[in-house]
mmCIF file of C-alpha atoms in Angstrom:
data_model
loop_
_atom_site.group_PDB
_atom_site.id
_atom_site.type_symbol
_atom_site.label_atom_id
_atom_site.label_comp_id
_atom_site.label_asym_id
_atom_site.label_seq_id
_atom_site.Cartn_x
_atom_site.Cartn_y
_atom_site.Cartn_z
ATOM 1 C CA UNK A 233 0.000 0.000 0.000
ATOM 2 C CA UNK A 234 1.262 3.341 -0.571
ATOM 3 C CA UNK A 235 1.291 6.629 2.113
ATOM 4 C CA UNK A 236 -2.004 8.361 2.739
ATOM 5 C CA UNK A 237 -2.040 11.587 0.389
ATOM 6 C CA UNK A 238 -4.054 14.003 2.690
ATOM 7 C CA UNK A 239 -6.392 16.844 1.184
ATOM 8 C CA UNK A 240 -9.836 17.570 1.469
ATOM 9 C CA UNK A 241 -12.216 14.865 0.189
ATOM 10 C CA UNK A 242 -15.711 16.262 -2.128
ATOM 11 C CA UNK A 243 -18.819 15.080 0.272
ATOM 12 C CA UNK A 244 -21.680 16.089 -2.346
ATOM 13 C CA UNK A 245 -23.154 19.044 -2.571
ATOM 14 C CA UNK A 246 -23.815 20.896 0.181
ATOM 15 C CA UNK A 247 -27.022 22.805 -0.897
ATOM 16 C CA UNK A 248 -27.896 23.573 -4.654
ATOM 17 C CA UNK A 249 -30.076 26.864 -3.700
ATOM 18 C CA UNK A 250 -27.557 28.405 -1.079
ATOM 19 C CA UNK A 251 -24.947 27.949 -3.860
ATOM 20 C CA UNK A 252 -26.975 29.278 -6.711
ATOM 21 C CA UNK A 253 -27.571 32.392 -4.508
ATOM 22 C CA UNK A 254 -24.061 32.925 -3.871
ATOM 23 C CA UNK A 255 -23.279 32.704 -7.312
ATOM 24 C CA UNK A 256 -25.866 35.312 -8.606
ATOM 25 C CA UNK A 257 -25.182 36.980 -5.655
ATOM 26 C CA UNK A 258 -21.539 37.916 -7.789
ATOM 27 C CA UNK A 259 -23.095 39.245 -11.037
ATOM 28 C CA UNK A 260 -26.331 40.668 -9.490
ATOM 29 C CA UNK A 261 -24.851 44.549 -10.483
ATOM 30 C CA UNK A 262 -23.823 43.592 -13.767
ATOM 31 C CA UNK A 263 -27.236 41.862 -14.964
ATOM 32 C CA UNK A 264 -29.766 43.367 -16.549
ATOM 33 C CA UNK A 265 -27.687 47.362 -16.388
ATOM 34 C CA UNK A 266 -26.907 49.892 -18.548
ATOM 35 C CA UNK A 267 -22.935 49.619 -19.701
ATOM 36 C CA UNK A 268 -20.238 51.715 -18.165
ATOM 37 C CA UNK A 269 -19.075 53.335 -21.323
ATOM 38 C CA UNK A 270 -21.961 54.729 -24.076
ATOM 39 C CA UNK A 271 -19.261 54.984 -26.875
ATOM 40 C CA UNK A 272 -18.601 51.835 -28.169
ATOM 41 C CA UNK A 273 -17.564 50.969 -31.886
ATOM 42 C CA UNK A 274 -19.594 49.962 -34.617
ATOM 43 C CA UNK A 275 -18.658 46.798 -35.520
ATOM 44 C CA UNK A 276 -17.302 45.917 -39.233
ATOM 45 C CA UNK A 277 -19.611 44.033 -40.579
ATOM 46 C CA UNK A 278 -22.551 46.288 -39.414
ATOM 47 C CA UNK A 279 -20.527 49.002 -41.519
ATOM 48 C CA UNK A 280 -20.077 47.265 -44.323
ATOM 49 C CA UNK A 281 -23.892 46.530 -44.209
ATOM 50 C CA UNK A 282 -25.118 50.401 -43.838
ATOM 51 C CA UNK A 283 -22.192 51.142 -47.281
ATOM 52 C CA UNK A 284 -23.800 48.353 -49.021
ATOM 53 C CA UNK A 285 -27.550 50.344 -48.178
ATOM 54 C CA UNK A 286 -26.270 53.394 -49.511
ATOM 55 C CA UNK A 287 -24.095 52.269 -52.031
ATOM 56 C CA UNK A 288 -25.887 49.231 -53.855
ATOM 57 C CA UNK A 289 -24.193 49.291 -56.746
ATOM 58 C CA UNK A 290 -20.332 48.933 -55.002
ATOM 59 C CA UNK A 291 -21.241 46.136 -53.343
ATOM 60 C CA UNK A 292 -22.853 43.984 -56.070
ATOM 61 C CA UNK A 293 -22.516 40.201 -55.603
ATOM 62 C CA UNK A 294 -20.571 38.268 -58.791
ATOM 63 C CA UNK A 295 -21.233 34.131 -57.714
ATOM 64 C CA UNK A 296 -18.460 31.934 -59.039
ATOM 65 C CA UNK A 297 -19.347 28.988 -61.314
ATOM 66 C CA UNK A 298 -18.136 25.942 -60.465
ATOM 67 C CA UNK A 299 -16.516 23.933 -62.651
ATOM 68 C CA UNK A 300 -16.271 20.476 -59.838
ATOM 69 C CA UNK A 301 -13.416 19.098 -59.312
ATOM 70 C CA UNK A 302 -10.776 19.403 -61.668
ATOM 71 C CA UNK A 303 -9.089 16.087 -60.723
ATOM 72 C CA UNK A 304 -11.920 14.176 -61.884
ATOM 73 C CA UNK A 305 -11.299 12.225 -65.593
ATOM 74 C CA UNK A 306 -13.209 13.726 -68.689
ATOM 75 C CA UNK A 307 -12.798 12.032 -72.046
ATOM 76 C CA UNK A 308 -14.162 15.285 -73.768
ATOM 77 C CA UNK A 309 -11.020 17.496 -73.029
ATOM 78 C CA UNK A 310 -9.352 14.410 -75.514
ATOM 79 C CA UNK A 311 -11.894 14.381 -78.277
ATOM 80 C CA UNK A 312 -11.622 16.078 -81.687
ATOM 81 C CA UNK A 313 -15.246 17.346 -81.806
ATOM 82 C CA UNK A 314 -15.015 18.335 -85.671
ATOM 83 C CA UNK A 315 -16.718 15.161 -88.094
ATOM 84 C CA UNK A 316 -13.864 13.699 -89.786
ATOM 85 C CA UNK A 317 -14.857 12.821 -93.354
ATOM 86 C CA UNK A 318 -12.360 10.473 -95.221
ATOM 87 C CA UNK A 319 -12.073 9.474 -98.505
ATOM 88 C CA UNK A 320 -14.408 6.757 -99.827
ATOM 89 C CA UNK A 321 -16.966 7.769 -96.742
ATOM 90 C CA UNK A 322 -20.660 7.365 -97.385
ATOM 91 C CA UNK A 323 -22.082 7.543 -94.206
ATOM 92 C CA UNK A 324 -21.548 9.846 -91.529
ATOM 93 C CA UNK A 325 -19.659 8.774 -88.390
ATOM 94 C CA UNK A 326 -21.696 8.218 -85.421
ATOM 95 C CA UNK A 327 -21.360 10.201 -82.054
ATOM 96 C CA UNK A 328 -18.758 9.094 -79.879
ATOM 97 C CA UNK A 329 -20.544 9.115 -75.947
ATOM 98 C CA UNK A 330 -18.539 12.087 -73.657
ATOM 99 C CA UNK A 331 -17.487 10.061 -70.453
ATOM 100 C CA UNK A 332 -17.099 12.558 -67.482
ATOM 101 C CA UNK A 333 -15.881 10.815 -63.868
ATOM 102 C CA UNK A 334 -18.912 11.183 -61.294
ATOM 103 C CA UNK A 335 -18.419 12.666 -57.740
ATOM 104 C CA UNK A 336 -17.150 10.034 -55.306
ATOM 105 C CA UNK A 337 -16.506 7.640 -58.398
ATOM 106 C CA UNK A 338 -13.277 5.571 -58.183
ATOM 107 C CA UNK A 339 -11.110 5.091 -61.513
ATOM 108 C CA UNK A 340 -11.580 1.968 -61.664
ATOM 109 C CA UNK A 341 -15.366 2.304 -61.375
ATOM 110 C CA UNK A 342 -15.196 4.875 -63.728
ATOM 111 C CA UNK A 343 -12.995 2.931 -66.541
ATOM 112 C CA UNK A 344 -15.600 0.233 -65.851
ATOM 113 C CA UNK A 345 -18.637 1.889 -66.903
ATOM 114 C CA UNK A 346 -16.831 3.179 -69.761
ATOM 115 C CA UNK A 347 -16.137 -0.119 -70.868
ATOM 116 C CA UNK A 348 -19.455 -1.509 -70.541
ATOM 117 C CA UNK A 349 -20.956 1.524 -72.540
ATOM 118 C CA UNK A 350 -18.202 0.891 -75.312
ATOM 119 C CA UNK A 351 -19.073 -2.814 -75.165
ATOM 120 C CA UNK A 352 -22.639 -1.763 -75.615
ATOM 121 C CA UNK A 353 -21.857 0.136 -78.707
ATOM 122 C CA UNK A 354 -19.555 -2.712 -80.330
ATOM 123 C CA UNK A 355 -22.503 -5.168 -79.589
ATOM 124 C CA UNK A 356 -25.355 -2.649 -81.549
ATOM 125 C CA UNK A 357 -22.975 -2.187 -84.298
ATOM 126 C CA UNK A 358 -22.710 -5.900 -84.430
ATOM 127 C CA UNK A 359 -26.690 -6.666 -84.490
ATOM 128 C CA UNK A 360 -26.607 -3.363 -87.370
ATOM 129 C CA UNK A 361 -24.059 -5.241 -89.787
ATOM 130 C CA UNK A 362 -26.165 -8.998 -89.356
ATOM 131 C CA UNK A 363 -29.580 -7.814 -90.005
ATOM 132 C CA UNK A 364 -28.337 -4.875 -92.156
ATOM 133 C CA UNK A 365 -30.251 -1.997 -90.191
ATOM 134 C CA UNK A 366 -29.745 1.110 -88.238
ATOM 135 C CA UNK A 367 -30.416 1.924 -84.714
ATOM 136 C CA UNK A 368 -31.023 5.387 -84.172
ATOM 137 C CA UNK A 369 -31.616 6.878 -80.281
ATOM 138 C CA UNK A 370 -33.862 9.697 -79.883
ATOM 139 C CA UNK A 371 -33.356 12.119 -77.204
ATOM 140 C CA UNK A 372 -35.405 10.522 -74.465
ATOM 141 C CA UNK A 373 -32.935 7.277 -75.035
ATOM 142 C CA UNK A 374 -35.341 5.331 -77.001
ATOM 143 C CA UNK A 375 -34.147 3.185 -79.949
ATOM 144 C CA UNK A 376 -35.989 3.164 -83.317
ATOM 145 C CA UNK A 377 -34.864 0.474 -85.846
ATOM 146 C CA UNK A 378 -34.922 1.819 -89.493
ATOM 147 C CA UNK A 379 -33.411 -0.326 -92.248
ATOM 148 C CA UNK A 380 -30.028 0.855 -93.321
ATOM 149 C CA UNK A 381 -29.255 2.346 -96.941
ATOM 150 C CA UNK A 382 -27.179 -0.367 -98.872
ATOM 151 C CA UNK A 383 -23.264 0.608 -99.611
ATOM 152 C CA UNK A 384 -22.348 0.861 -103.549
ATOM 153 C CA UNK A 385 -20.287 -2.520 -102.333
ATOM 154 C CA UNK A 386 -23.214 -4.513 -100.905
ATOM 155 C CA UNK A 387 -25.470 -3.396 -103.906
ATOM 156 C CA UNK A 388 -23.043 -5.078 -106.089
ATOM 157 C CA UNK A 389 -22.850 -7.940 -103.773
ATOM 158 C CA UNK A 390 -26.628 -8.259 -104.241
ATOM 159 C CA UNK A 391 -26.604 -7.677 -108.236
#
């Protein structure tokens, strides 16, 4: 056992009201008074607010647009936008998708869902060449099947 360290010991409270008058007892001058001192300084903000009253058009309010986060991956800083036409083209390219990384979205998950959306498009130009249609998408992502105008190579294949 170790020595006895001596000192007074907390026995509860003694009582609550006694010591809640004592303590009030401390501030009861200050509560509720007028202050000492009548000058006191306006503060800055409260300045800046009466200026902006009287001069509205100093203090006008330009907002920042946001552009997100400029770590995140975007395939359309990459892409040439302008069509490419090459020679012996008959038919117009189709639109390449714009892949931007969501908020919170990992690269991985991100290169993922740009692979299934590429594997998407390889699989519709696939079903386009065997039953020799086209699948156009309207703008509320609806596909319409409409057959496909013959090449001057499969006409002759045909003759």
């Amino acid at each position: 056992m170790g020595r006895k360290i001596k000192g007074s010991r907390h026995h509860g409270a003694k009582d609550p009201e006694k010591q809640r008058e004592k303590r009030e007892e401390k501030v009861k001058m200050k509560i509720n008074n007028r202050p000492s001192k009548m000058e006191q300084e306006v503060p800055r903000s409260m300045q800046m607010m009466m200026d902006a009253m009287q001069n509205p058009d100093k203090f006008k309010r330009v907002r920042k647009k946001r552009d997100g986060n400029p770590n995140l991956l975007d395939s359309s800083k990459y892409m040439n936008n302008k069509e490419q036409w090459q020679r012996g083209m008959t038919k117009p390219l189709k639109p390449i998708p714009h892949f931007k990384q969501r908020e919170g979205e990992g690269k991985r998950a991100f290169f993922y869902r740009m692979h299934q959306s590429i594997q998407g498009l390889k699989e519709q130009k696939k079903y386009e060449d065997k039953f020799k249609v086209s699948l156009q998408r309207d703008t509320d992502g609806n596909t319409k099947i409409v057959d496909a105008e013959l090449d001057e190579v499969e006409e002759a294949a045909d003759k």
